[in-house]
PDB file of C-alpha atoms and ligand atoms in Angstrom:
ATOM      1  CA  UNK A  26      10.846 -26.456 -16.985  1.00 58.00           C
ATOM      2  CA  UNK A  27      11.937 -23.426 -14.804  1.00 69.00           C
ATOM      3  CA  UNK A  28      11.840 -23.357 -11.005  1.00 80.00           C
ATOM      4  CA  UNK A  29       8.356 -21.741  -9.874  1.00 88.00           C
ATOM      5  CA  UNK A  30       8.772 -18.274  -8.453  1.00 93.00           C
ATOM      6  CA  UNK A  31       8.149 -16.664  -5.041  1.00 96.00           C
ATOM      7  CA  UNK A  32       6.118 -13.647  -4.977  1.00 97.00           C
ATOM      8  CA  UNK A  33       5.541 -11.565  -1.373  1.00 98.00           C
ATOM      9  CA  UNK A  34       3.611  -8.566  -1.967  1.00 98.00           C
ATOM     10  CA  UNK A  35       4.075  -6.918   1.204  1.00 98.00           C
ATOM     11  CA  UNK A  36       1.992  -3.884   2.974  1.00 97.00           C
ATOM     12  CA  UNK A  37       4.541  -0.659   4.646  1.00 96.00           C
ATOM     13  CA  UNK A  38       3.241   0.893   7.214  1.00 92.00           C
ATOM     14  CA  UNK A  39       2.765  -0.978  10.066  1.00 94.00           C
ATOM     15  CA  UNK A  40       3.766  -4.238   8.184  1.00 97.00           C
ATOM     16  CA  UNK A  41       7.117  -3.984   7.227  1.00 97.00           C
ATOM     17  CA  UNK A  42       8.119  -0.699   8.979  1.00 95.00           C
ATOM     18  CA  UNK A  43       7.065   0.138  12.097  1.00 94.00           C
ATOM     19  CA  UNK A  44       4.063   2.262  12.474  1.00 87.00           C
ATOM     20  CA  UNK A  45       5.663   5.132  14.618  1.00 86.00           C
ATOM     21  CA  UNK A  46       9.387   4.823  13.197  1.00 87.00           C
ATOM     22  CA  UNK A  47       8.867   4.209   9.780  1.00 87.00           C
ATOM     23  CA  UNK A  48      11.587   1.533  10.059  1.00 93.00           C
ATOM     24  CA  UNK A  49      11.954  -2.195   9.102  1.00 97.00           C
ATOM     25  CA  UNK A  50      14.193  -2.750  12.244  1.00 96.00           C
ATOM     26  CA  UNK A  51      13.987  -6.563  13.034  1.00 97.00           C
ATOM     27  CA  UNK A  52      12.834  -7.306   9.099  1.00 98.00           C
ATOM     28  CA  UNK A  53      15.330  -6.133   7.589  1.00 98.00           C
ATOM     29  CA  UNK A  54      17.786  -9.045   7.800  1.00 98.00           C
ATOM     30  CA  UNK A  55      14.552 -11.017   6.844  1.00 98.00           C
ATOM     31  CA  UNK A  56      13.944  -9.447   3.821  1.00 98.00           C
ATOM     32  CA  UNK A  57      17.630  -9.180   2.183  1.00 98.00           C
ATOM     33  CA  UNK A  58      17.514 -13.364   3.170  1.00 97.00           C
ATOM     34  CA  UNK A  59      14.247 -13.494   1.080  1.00 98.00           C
ATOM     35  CA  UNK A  60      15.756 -11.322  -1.834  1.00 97.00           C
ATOM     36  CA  UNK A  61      18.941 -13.972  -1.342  1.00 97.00           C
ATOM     37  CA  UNK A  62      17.038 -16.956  -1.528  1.00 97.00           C
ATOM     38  CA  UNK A  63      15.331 -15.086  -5.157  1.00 95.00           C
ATOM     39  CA  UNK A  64      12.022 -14.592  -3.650  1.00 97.00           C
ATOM     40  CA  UNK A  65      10.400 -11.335  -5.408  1.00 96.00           C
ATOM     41  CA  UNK A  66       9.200  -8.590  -2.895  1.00 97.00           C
ATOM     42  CA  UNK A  67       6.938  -5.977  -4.433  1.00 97.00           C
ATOM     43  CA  UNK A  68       5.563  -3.654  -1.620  1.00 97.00           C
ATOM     44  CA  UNK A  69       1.754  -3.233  -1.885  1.00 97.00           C
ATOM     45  CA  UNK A  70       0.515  -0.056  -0.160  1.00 95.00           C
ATOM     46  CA  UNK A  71      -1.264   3.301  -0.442  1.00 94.00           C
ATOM     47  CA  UNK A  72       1.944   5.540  -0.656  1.00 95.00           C
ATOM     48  CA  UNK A  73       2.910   7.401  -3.858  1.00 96.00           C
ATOM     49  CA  UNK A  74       5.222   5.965  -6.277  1.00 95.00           C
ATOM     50  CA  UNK A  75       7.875   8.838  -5.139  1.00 95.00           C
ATOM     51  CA  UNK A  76       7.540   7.492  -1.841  1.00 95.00           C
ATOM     52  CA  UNK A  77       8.359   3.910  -2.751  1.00 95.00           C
ATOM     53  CA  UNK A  78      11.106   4.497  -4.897  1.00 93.00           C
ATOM     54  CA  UNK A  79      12.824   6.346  -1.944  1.00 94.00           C
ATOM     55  CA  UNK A  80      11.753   3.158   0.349  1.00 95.00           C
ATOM     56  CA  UNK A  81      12.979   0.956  -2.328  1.00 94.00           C
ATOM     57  CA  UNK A  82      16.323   2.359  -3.089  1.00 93.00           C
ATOM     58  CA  UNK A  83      16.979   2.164   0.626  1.00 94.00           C
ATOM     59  CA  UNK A  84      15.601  -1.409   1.312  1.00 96.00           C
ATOM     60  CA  UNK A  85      17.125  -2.885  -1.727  1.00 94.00           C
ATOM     61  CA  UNK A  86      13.439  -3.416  -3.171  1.00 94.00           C
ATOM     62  CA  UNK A  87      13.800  -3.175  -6.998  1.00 90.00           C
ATOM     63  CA  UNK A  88      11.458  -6.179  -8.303  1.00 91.00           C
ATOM     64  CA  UNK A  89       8.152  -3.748  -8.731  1.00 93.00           C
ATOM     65  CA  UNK A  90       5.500  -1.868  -7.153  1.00 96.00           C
ATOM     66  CA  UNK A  91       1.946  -1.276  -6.065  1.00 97.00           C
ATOM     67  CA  UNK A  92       0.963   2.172  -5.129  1.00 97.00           C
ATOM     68  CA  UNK A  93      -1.654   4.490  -3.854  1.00 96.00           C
ATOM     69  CA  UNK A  94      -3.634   1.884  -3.086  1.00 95.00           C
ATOM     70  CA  UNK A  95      -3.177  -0.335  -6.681  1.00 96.00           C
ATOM     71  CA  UNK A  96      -3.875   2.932  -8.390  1.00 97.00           C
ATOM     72  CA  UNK A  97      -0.748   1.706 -10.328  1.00 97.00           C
ATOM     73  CA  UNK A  98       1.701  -1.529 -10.793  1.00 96.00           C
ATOM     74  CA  UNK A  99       5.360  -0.276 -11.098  1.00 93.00           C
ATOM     75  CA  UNK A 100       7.479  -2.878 -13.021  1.00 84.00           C
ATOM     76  CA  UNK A 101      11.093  -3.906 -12.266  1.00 81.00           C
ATOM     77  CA  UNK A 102      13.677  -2.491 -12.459  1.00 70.00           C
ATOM     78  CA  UNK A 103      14.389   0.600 -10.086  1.00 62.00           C
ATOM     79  CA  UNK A 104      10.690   0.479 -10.306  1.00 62.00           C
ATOM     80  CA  UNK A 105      11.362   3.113 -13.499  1.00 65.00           C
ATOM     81  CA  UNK A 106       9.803   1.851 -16.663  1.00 72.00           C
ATOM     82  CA  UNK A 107       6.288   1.932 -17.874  1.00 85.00           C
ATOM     83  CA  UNK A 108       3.362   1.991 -15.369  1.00 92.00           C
ATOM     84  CA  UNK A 109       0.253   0.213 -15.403  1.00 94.00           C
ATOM     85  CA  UNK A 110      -2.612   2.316 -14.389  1.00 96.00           C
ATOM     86  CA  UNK A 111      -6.021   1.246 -12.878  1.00 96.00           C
ATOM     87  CA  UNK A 112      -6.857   4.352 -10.775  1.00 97.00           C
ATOM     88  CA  UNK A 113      -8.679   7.662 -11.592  1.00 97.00           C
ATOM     89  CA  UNK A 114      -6.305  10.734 -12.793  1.00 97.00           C
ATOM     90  CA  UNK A 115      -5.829  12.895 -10.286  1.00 98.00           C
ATOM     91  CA  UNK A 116      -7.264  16.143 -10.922  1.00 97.00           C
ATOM     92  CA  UNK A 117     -10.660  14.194 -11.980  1.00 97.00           C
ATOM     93  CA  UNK A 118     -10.303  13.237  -8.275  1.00 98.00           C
ATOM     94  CA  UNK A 119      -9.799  16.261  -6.827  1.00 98.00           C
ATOM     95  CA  UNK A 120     -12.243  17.917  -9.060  1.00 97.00           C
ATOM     96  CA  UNK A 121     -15.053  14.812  -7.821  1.00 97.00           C
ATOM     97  CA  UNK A 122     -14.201  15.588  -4.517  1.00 98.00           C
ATOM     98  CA  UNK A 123     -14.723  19.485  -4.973  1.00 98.00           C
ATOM     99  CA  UNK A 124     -17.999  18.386  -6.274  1.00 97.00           C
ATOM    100  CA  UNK A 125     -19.134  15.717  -3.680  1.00 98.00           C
ATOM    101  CA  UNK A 126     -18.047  18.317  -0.671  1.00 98.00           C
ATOM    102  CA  UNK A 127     -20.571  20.670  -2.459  1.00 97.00           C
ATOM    103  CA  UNK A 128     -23.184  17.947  -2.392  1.00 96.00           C
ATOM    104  CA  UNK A 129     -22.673  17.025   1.150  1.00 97.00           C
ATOM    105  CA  UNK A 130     -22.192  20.853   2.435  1.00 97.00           C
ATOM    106  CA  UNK A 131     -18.624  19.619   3.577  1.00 97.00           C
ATOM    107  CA  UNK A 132     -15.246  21.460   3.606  1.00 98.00           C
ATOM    108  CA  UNK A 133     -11.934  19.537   2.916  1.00 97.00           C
ATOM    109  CA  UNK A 134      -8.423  20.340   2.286  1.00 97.00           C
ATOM    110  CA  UNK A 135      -6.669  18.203   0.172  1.00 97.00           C
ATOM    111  CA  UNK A 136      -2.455  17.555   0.392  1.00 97.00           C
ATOM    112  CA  UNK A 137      -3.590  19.660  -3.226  1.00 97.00           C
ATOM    113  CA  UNK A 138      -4.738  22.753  -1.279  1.00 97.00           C
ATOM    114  CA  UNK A 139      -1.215  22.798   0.829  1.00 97.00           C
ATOM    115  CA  UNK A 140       2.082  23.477   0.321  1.00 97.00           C
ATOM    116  CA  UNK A 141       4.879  20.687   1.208  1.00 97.00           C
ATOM    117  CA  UNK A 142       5.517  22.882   3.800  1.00 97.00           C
ATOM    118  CA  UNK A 143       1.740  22.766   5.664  1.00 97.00           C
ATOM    119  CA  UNK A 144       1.732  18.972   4.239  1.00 96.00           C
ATOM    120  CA  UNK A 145       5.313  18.479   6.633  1.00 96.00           C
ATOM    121  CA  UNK A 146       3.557  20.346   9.608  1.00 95.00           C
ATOM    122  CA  UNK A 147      -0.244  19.040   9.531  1.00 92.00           C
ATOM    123  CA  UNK A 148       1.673  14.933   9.179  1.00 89.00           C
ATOM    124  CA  UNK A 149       5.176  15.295  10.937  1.00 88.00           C
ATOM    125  CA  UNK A 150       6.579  14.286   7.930  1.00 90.00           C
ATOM    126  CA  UNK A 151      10.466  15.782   6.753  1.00 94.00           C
ATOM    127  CA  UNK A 152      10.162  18.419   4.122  1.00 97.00           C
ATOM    128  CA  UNK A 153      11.551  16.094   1.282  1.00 96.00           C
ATOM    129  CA  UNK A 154       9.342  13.589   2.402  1.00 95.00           C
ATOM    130  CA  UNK A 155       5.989  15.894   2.369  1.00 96.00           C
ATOM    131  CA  UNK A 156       7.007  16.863  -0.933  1.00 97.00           C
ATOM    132  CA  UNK A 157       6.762  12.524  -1.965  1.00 97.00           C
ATOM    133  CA  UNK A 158       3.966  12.348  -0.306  1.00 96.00           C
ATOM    134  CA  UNK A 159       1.917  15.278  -2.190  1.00 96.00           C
ATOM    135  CA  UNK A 160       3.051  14.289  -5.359  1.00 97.00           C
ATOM    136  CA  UNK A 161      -0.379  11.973  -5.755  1.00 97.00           C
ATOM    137  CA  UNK A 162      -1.182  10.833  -9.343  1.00 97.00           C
ATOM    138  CA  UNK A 163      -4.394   8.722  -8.975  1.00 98.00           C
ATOM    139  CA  UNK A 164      -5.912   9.655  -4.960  1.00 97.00           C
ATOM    140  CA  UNK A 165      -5.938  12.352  -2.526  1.00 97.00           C
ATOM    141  CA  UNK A 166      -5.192  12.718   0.782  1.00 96.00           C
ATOM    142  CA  UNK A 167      -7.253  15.227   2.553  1.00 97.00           C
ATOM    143  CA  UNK A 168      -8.595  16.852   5.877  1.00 96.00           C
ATOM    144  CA  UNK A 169     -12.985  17.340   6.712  1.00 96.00           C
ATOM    145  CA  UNK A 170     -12.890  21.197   8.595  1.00 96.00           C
ATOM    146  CA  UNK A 171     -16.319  21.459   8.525  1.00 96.00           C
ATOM    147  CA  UNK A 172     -18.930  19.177   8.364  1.00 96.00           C
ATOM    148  CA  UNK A 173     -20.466  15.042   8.427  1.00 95.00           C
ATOM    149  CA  UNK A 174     -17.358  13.180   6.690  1.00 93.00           C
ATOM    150  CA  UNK A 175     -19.973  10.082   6.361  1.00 94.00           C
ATOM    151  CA  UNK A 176     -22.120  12.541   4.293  1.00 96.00           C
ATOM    152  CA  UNK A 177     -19.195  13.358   1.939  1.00 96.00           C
ATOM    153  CA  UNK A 178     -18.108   9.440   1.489  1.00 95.00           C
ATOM    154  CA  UNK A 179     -22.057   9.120   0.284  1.00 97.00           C
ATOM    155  CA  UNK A 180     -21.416  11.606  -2.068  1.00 97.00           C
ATOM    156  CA  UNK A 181     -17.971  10.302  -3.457  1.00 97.00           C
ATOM    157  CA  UNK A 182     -19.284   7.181  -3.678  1.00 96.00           C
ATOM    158  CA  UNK A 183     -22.179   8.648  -6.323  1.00 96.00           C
ATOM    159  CA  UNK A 184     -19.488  10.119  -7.836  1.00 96.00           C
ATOM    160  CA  UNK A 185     -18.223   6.791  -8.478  1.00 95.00           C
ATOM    161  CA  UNK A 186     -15.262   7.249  -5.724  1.00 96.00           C
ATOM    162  CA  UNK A 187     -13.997   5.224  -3.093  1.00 94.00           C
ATOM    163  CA  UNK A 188     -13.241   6.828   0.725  1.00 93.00           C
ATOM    164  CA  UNK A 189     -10.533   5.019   2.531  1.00 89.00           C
ATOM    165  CA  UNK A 190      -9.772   6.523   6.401  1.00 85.00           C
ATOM    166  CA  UNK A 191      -7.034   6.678   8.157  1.00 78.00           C
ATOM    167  CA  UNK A 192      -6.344   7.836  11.658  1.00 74.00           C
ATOM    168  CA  UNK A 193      -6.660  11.592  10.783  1.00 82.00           C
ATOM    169  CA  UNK A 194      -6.668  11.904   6.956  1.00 90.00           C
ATOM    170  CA  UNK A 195      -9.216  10.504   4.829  1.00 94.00           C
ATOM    171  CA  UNK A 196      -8.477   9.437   0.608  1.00 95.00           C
ATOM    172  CA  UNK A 197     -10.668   9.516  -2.322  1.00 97.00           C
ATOM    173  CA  UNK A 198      -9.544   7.768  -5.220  1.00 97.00           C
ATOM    174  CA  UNK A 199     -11.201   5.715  -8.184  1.00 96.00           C
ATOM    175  CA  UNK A 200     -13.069   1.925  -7.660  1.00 93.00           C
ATOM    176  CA  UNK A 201      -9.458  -0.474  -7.413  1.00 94.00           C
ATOM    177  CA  UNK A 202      -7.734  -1.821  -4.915  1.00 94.00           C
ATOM    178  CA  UNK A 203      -4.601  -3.467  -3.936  1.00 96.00           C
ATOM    179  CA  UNK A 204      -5.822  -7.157  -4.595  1.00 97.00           C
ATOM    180  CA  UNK A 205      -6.956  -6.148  -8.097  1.00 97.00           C
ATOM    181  CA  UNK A 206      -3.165  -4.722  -9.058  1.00 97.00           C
ATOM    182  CA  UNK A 207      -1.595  -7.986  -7.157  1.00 97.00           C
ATOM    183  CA  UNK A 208      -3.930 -10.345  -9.013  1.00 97.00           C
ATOM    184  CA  UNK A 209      -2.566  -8.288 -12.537  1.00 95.00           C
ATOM    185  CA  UNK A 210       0.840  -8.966 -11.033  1.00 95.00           C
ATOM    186  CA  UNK A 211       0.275 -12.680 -10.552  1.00 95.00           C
ATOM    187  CA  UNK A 212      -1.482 -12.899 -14.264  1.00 94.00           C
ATOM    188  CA  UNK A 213       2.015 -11.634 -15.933  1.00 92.00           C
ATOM    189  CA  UNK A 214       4.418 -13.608 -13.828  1.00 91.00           C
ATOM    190  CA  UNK A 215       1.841 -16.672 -14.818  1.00 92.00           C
ATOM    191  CA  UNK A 216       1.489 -15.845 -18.437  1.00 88.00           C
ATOM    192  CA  UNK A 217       4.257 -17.777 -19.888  1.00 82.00           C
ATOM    193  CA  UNK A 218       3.108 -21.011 -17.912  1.00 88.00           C
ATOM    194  CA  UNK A 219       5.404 -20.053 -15.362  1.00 90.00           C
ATOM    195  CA  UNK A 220       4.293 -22.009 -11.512  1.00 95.00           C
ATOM    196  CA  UNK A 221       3.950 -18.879  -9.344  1.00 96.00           C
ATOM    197  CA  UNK A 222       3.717 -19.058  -5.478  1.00 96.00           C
ATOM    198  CA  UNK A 223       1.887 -16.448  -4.094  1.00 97.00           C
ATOM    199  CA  UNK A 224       2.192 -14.821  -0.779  1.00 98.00           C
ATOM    200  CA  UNK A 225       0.839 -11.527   1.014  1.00 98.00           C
ATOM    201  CA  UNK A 226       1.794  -9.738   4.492  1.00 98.00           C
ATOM    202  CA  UNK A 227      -0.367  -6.885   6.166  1.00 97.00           C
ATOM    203  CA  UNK A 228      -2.057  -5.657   9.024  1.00 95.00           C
ATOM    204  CA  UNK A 229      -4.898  -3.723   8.413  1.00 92.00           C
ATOM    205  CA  UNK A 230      -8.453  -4.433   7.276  1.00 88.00           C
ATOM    206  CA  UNK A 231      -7.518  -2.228   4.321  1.00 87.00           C
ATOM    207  CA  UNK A 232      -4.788  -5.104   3.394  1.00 94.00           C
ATOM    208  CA  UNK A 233      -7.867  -7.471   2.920  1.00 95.00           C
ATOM    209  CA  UNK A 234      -8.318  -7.758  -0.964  1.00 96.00           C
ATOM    210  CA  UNK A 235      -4.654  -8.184  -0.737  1.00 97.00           C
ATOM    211  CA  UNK A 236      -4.494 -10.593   1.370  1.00 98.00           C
ATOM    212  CA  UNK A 237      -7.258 -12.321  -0.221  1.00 98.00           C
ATOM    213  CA  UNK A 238      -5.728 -12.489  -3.892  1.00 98.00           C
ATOM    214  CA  UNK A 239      -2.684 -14.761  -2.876  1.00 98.00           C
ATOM    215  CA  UNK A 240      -2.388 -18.081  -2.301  1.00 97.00           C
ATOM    216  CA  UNK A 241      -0.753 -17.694   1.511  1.00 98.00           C
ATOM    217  CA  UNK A 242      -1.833 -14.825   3.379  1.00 98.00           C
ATOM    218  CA  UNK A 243       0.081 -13.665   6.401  1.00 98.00           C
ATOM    219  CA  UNK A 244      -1.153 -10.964   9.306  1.00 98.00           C
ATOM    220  CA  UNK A 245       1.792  -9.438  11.665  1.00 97.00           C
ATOM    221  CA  UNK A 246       0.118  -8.291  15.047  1.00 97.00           C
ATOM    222  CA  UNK A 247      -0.786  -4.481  14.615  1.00 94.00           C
ATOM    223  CA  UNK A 248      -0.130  -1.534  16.733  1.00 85.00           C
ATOM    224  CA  UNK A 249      -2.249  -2.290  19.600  1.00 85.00           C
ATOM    225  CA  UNK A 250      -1.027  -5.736  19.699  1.00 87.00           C
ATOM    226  CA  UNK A 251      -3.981  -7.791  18.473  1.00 94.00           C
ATOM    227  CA  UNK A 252      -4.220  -9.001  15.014  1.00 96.00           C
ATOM    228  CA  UNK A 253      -6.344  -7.586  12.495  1.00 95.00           C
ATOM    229  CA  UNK A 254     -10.080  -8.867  12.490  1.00 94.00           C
ATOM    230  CA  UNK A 255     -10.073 -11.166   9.449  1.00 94.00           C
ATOM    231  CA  UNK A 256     -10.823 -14.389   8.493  1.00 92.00           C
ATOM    232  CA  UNK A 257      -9.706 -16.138   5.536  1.00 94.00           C
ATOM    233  CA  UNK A 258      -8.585 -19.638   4.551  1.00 94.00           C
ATOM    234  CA  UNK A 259      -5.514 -20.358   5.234  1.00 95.00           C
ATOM    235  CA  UNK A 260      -4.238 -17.158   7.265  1.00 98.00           C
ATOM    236  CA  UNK A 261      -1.249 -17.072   9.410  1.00 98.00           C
ATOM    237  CA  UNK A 262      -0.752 -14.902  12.136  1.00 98.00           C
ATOM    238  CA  UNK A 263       2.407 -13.604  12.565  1.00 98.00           C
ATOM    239  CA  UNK A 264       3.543 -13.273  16.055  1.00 97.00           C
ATOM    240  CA  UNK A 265       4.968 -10.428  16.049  1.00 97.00           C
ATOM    241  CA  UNK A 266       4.357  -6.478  15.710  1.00 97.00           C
ATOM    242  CA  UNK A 267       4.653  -5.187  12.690  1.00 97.00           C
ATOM    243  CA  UNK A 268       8.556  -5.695  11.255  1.00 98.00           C
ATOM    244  CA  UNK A 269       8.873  -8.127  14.622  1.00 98.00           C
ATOM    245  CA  UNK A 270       6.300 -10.777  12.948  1.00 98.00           C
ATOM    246  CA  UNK A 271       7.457  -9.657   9.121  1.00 98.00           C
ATOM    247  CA  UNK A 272      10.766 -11.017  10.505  1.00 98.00           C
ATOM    248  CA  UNK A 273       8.945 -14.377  11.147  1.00 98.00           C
ATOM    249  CA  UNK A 274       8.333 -14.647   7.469  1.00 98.00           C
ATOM    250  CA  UNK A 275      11.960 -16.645   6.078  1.00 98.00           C
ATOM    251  CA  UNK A 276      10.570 -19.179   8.227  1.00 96.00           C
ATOM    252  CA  UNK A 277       7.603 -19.832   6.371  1.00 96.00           C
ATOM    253  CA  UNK A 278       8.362 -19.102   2.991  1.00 96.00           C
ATOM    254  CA  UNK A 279      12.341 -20.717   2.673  1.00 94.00           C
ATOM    255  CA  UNK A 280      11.547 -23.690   4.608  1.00 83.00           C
TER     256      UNK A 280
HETATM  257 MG1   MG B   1      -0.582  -1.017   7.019  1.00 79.46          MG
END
């Protein structure tokens, strides 16, 4: 009989780095004790998978990956390897969301309709890092110029499209989320009759399905200090902002 396994699927931004800095300051001695102690840390967020393997060669984070929003599960292994796809391709996105901003007599600009260059300047992101953060597979990232953005989520979502908002940017992309691609996760780890403990760290409303599809589910305070306003069995609240309540975690899960 083997030992059960620890799973953390763990949200970025805002979670484990910090919202402004993009760091994991205080979590990162947290997180290599975790990876120590054998626990498996798959981040769980909306960036591309270029993005992530940057993040992950740099954190040390190698045991898999949820991206663009559980458009796709990387596996192991320097997160290389065959992908496992549950989001929309992504020039049927982009050509849905052509369509729906005709519908809803709405202009957008999608990451698509920039350069890395305009991408770096409209986000503050480095160049290198614009040019990660365009290369979208299953979702776009774009800007409403002109026009009701409510009108144009109505008219993505009759295209069979999801809208997700962010503080400027908005992103279309197909009907998953990032519980759906941890509960696929937790399925294969399972499958040989393997005990799996499941655990989950955000800070967002958007990290709810997550959050929900584990068996502990963990909130770190978010930017403005409060927690996130969700309610589930079981939920801990973290106190901490962002990587300062991720850092809280080894307590919890190693004890
Ligand atoms: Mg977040």
């Amino acid at each position: 009989m083997r030992d059960p396994v620890d799973v953390l699927f763990t949200d970025l931004d805002g979670t484990l780095l910090d919202h402004y800095t993009y760091r994991p300051g205080p979590a990162l001695p947290a997180l290599r004790r975790l990876l120590r102690a054998g626990v498996l840390v798959l981040p769980a967020t909306a960036k591309t998978l270029a993005e992530v393997r940057e993040i992950g060669a740099e954190l040390g984070l190698a045991d898999g990956a949820i991206v663009e929003n559980g458009a796709a599960v990387a596996p192991p292994g320097g997160l290389a390897g065959e992908l496992t796809v549950l989001g929309t391709p992504y020039q049927v996105v982009r050509e849905a969301l052509a369509g729906a901003a005709a519908d809803a007599g709405v202009r957008v600009r999608g990451y698509g309709d920039m350069t890395a260059e305009e991408v770096a300047a409209e986000t503050g992101l480095s160049l290198p890092e614009a040019v990660r953060a365009r290369s979208r597979q299953w979702s776009e990232t774009f800007l409403v110029t002109e026009g009701d953005p409510a009108a144009l989520a109505a008219a993505l979502r009759r295209r069979g499209l999801r809208t997700v908002r962010g503080a400027r940017f908005l992103t279309a992309m197909g009907d998953h989320d990032k519980g759906e691609a941890a509960r696929l996760v937790l399925r294969r780890l399972r499958r040989d009759g393997r005990a799996v403990r499941s655990w989950a760290v955000g800070d967002a409303a958007n990290d709810a399905e997550l959050l929900a599809a584990v068996d502990h589910p963990m909130l770190v305070r978010a930017g403005h200090g409060g927690w996130a306003d969700l309610d589930l069995p079981g939920l801990v609240r973290l106190d901490g902002v962002g990587p300062a309540g991720w850092a809280l975690i080894p307590e919890l899960m190693l004890r």
